[in-house]
């Protein structure tokens, strides 16, 4: 019988922590730590990995901007292409590091003489060109600018939306549309069926829109990594969606004296807590989208969502740590 | 019966031509032209695509250097990681553009209701840590420097080898070791068996060395794309290796009044012409490695190599254009 399939979504801190710049040494160290935790999951589960790319894509955008003026004068590439570059970068590191750990790991499902291998699939994710996000860009990308810098960038790129970010300066924002379909889902499923671990849809996937003839085209947008991970989990028929982040579990009344960690909760409880504000400030940052991604997955037929930190992932899958959300 | 399998190696000019900077518009236009030619091959052949990455990786290295100083201060990543980034970048563009053309193309082999789809696999390529190339770096990468710049970079990076390039300035050179194994060959073969077109081993692959326990690690090197393509062709059991470049075919006495295009030639003739210098200046640039890659492929059991330009690829496979090399 096949082991249950879990899609693991790695947060940014699995690769670049806090104030790190993202040197290769830092990324290798962090990914190694995370991969050691994923190794504990592999004996009991088949695994698909997806990951964020915020700091990496931010670095590429800054470097392209820095190299765009004479005498260097290299082209600035659009966000879809930058996202694809981070899929190569991060996918390579995960596949290299986890691949090395797997040399000592369980045998492959299809050939007991062989070890499980890892593959990264460059992944496009379809969004709707009618998604309201395109009328209302909200996702900040790249650095903070002074008013002067912001004006200069705005005149250079009239199509950019630049907003003031509460006292911290000006920032470009891009649309964050909903993922509809993992365009390479057949490729991912083929590799999964053959027993590989697959890294897919990194950075929320490369956002593309589809016209009525099916032609797809990249767009300047950023898809939320947990929403894309949810779509991936549905498209590969995963039983479990594991969101790994920088907290051991979800909290009620986070950051208050009444803070209370949640071990286990149902969809409808999450919905009512979301409505009445019981999650408090824990919804700031990325916990809101994580909980909404969890609800979507359970609505789409998923059996279980866990939200925890990488070091507790294996225990959380056994119900011994983290927050477990069920339908 | 399965259609014969051809590995197509795309030269740099399939993506960025001559003096182009490599904007996304330029790359999309060039890749579209090339993809239209590949579409003519697909009805009769199964296809694996590999490609160069010289201008793209050059741009990334320049941009990283430009963004490496305060106040931007973003990390410079090593060449293996930069190579992985170009696999994401170029793989995405090929898979997007060729995928769109395939919507009107032949049905998939496994499901006549479906069209053939494209996949990019992030690909590591094993080289030997004892390869003599590591003692003698020869492959120029990145920009030309003045003597002053070269000295400053050398003191910042004592491990770099920087050489003077015949009056044109100073340049970093890196080792160009021989590819031994396409590390993700099983993944590529799995996708091929399921009927996908696969893009793999871009930029010659991400160079890795393997220690005695099988642990693999990225190294700062550049594998020749045609040598890596040859290894890929062997590892996927391709019948044909098609090297697409900026000339319609191979010439004897190239660039002289006696220049003579070759339609068809055997391995042993290539070997003797290589020995006695009959290819003349056509061996300058990259024709030497292409011919050596061709010889390797035919020695390794390949049935046919063609060398031609993208627009003649389909005709060359029928023996009606380009240079065909047989055992």
PDB file of N, CA, C and O in Angstrom, chain A residues 211-241:
ATOM      1  N   UNK A 211      -5.275  32.456 -21.941  1.00  0.00           N
ATOM      2  CA  UNK A 211      -6.353  33.043 -22.731  1.00  0.00           C
ATOM      3  C   UNK A 211      -7.334  31.960 -23.193  1.00  0.00           C
ATOM      4  O   UNK A 211      -7.162  30.779 -22.866  1.00  0.00           O
ATOM      5  N   UNK A 212      -8.339  32.360 -23.962  1.00  0.00           N
ATOM      6  CA  UNK A 212      -9.403  31.386 -24.287  1.00  0.00           C
ATOM      7  C   UNK A 212      -8.895  30.219 -25.140  1.00  0.00           C
ATOM      8  O   UNK A 212      -9.497  29.151 -25.143  1.00  0.00           O
ATOM      9  N   UNK A 213      -7.764  30.421 -25.848  1.00  0.00           N
ATOM     10  CA  UNK A 213      -7.194  29.316 -26.629  1.00  0.00           C
ATOM     11  C   UNK A 213      -6.245  28.453 -25.805  1.00  0.00           C
ATOM     12  O   UNK A 213      -5.628  27.529 -26.340  1.00  0.00           O
ATOM     13  N   UNK A 214      -6.092  28.791 -24.549  1.00  0.00           N
ATOM     14  CA  UNK A 214      -5.205  28.002 -23.702  1.00  0.00           C
ATOM     15  C   UNK A 214      -3.777  28.505 -23.673  1.00  0.00           C
ATOM     16  O   UNK A 214      -2.937  27.976 -22.943  1.00  0.00           O
ATOM     17  N   UNK A 215      -3.479  29.546 -24.479  1.00  0.00           N
ATOM     18  CA  UNK A 215      -2.124  30.113 -24.493  1.00  0.00           C
ATOM     19  C   UNK A 215      -1.836  30.738 -23.128  1.00  0.00           C
ATOM     20  O   UNK A 215      -2.662  31.486 -22.602  1.00  0.00           O
ATOM     21  N   UNK A 216      -0.681  30.412 -22.566  1.00  0.00           N
ATOM     22  CA  UNK A 216      -0.336  30.956 -21.246  1.00  0.00           C
ATOM     23  C   UNK A 216       0.810  31.955 -21.362  1.00  0.00           C
ATOM     24  O   UNK A 216       1.704  31.802 -22.183  1.00  0.00           O
ATOM     25  N   UNK A 217       0.768  32.944 -20.509  1.00  0.00           N
ATOM     26  CA  UNK A 217       1.760  34.004 -20.542  1.00  0.00           C
ATOM     27  C   UNK A 217       2.084  34.466 -19.123  1.00  0.00           C
ATOM     28  O   UNK A 217       1.185  34.635 -18.294  1.00  0.00           O
ATOM     29  N   UNK A 218       3.359  34.677 -18.859  1.00  0.00           N
ATOM     30  CA  UNK A 218       3.798  35.131 -17.541  1.00  0.00           C
ATOM     31  C   UNK A 218       3.263  36.518 -17.219  1.00  0.00           C
ATOM     32  O   UNK A 218       3.084  37.339 -18.114  1.00  0.00           O
ATOM     33  N   UNK A 219       2.999  36.765 -15.933  1.00  0.00           N
ATOM     34  CA  UNK A 219       2.543  38.088 -15.501  1.00  0.00           C
ATOM     35  C   UNK A 219       3.365  38.543 -14.300  1.00  0.00           C
ATOM     36  O   UNK A 219       3.932  37.732 -13.574  1.00  0.00           O
ATOM     37  N   UNK A 220       3.413  39.849 -14.112  1.00  0.00           N
ATOM     38  CA  UNK A 220       4.134  40.412 -12.965  1.00  0.00           C
ATOM     39  C   UNK A 220       3.216  40.364 -11.755  1.00  0.00           C
ATOM     40  O   UNK A 220       2.353  41.219 -11.563  1.00  0.00           O
ATOM     41  N   UNK A 221       3.414  39.333 -10.954  1.00  0.00           N
ATOM     42  CA  UNK A 221       2.572  39.126  -9.784  1.00  0.00           C
ATOM     43  C   UNK A 221       3.303  38.158  -8.867  1.00  0.00           C
ATOM     44  O   UNK A 221       4.320  37.572  -9.254  1.00  0.00           O
ATOM     45  N   UNK A 222       2.807  38.016  -7.645  1.00  0.00           N
ATOM     46  CA  UNK A 222       3.366  37.029  -6.720  1.00  0.00           C
ATOM     47  C   UNK A 222       2.204  36.250  -6.132  1.00  0.00           C
ATOM     48  O   UNK A 222       1.290  36.842  -5.547  1.00  0.00           O
ATOM     49  N   UNK A 223       2.229  34.948  -6.310  1.00  0.00           N
ATOM     50  CA  UNK A 223       1.178  34.117  -5.733  1.00  0.00           C
ATOM     51  C   UNK A 223       1.606  33.721  -4.326  1.00  0.00           C
ATOM     52  O   UNK A 223       2.755  33.330  -4.099  1.00  0.00           O
ATOM     53  N   UNK A 224       0.682  33.838  -3.369  1.00  0.00           N
ATOM     54  CA  UNK A 224       0.989  33.416  -2.000  1.00  0.00           C
ATOM     55  C   UNK A 224       1.425  31.956  -2.016  1.00  0.00           C
ATOM     56  O   UNK A 224       0.750  31.099  -2.586  1.00  0.00           O
ATOM     57  N   UNK A 225       2.572  31.698  -1.380  1.00  0.00           N
ATOM     58  CA  UNK A 225       3.158  30.360  -1.407  1.00  0.00           C
ATOM     59  C   UNK A 225       2.259  29.303  -0.755  1.00  0.00           C
ATOM     60  O   UNK A 225       2.220  28.149  -1.201  1.00  0.00           O
ATOM     61  N   UNK A 226       1.516  29.686   0.304  1.00  0.00           N
ATOM     62  CA  UNK A 226       0.657  28.699   0.969  1.00  0.00           C
ATOM     63  C   UNK A 226      -0.604  28.422   0.159  1.00  0.00           C
ATOM     64  O   UNK A 226      -1.074  27.281   0.120  1.00  0.00           O
ATOM     65  N   UNK A 227      -1.128  29.435  -0.518  1.00  0.00           N
ATOM     66  CA  UNK A 227      -2.265  29.190  -1.415  1.00  0.00           C
ATOM     67  C   UNK A 227      -1.826  28.296  -2.589  1.00  0.00           C
ATOM     68  O   UNK A 227      -2.548  27.382  -2.993  1.00  0.00           O
ATOM     69  N   UNK A 228      -0.638  28.584  -3.124  1.00  0.00           N
ATOM     70  CA  UNK A 228      -0.143  27.750  -4.227  1.00  0.00           C
ATOM     71  C   UNK A 228       0.142  26.331  -3.730  1.00  0.00           C
ATOM     72  O   UNK A 228      -0.134  25.351  -4.424  1.00  0.00           O
ATOM     73  N   UNK A 229       0.664  26.228  -2.511  1.00  0.00           N
ATOM     74  CA  UNK A 229       0.930  24.910  -1.919  1.00  0.00           C
ATOM     75  C   UNK A 229      -0.363  24.121  -1.754  1.00  0.00           C
ATOM     76  O   UNK A 229      -0.396  22.897  -1.967  1.00  0.00           O
ATOM     77  N   UNK A 230      -1.430  24.818  -1.394  1.00  0.00           N
ATOM     78  CA  UNK A 230      -2.741  24.178  -1.244  1.00  0.00           C
ATOM     79  C   UNK A 230      -3.207  23.627  -2.593  1.00  0.00           C
ATOM     80  O   UNK A 230      -3.658  22.486  -2.708  1.00  0.00           O
ATOM     81  N   UNK A 231      -3.070  24.447  -3.630  1.00  0.00           N
ATOM     82  CA  UNK A 231      -3.451  24.027  -4.987  1.00  0.00           C
ATOM     83  C   UNK A 231      -2.644  22.792  -5.406  1.00  0.00           C
ATOM     84  O   UNK A 231      -3.158  21.831  -5.945  1.00  0.00           O
ATOM     85  N   UNK A 232      -1.337  22.849  -5.124  1.00  0.00           N
ATOM     86  CA  UNK A 232      -0.454  21.723  -5.428  1.00  0.00           C
ATOM     87  C   UNK A 232      -0.915  20.472  -4.676  1.00  0.00           C
ATOM     88  O   UNK A 232      -1.004  19.384  -5.260  1.00  0.00           O
ATOM     89  N   UNK A 233      -1.232  20.646  -3.394  1.00  0.00           N
ATOM     90  CA  UNK A 233      -1.669  19.507  -2.578  1.00  0.00           C
ATOM     91  C   UNK A 233      -2.929  18.875  -3.167  1.00  0.00           C
ATOM     92  O   UNK A 233      -3.073  17.649  -3.202  1.00  0.00           O
ATOM     93  N   UNK A 234      -3.842  19.708  -3.661  1.00  0.00           N
ATOM     94  CA  UNK A 234      -5.065  19.185  -4.283  1.00  0.00           C
ATOM     95  C   UNK A 234      -4.720  18.498  -5.611  1.00  0.00           C
ATOM     96  O   UNK A 234      -5.183  17.395  -5.896  1.00  0.00           O
ATOM     97  N   UNK A 235      -3.868  19.140  -6.405  1.00  0.00           N
ATOM     98  CA  UNK A 235      -3.557  18.631  -7.749  1.00  0.00           C
ATOM     99  C   UNK A 235      -2.736  17.338  -7.714  1.00  0.00           C
ATOM    100  O   UNK A 235      -2.660  16.627  -8.715  1.00  0.00           O
ATOM    101  N   UNK A 236      -2.077  17.038  -6.603  1.00  0.00           N
ATOM    102  CA  UNK A 236      -1.358  15.755  -6.497  1.00  0.00           C
ATOM    103  C   UNK A 236      -2.117  14.765  -5.605  1.00  0.00           C
ATOM    104  O   UNK A 236      -1.607  13.696  -5.285  1.00  0.00           O
ATOM    105  N   UNK A 237      -3.346  15.139  -5.198  1.00  0.00           N
ATOM    106  CA  UNK A 237      -4.142  14.261  -4.329  1.00  0.00           C
ATOM    107  C   UNK A 237      -3.477  13.935  -3.015  1.00  0.00           C
ATOM    108  O   UNK A 237      -3.486  12.781  -2.570  1.00  0.00           O
ATOM    109  N   UNK A 238      -2.877  14.945  -2.386  1.00  0.00           N
ATOM    110  CA  UNK A 238      -2.242  14.725  -1.087  1.00  0.00           C
ATOM    111  C   UNK A 238      -3.299  14.556  -0.009  1.00  0.00           C
ATOM    112  O   UNK A 238      -4.351  15.182  -0.052  1.00  0.00           O
ATOM    113  N   UNK A 239      -3.032  13.657   0.957  1.00  0.00           N
ATOM    114  CA  UNK A 239      -3.908  13.530   2.110  1.00  0.00           C
ATOM    115  C   UNK A 239      -3.671  14.671   3.099  1.00  0.00           C
ATOM    116  O   UNK A 239      -4.577  15.112   3.794  1.00  0.00           O
ATOM    117  N   UNK A 240      -2.399  15.105   3.171  1.00  0.00           N
ATOM    118  CA  UNK A 240      -2.004  16.050   4.221  1.00  0.00           C
ATOM    119  C   UNK A 240      -1.268  17.238   3.612  1.00  0.00           C
ATOM    120  O   UNK A 240      -0.468  17.087   2.694  1.00  0.00           O
ATOM    121  N   UNK A 241      -1.549  18.401   4.174  1.00  0.00           N
ATOM    122  CA  UNK A 241      -0.833  19.622   3.785  1.00  0.00           C
ATOM    123  C   UNK A 241      -0.137  20.138   5.043  1.00  0.00           C
ATOM    124  O   UNK A 241      -0.793  20.442   6.037  1.00  0.00           O
TER     125      UNK A 241
END
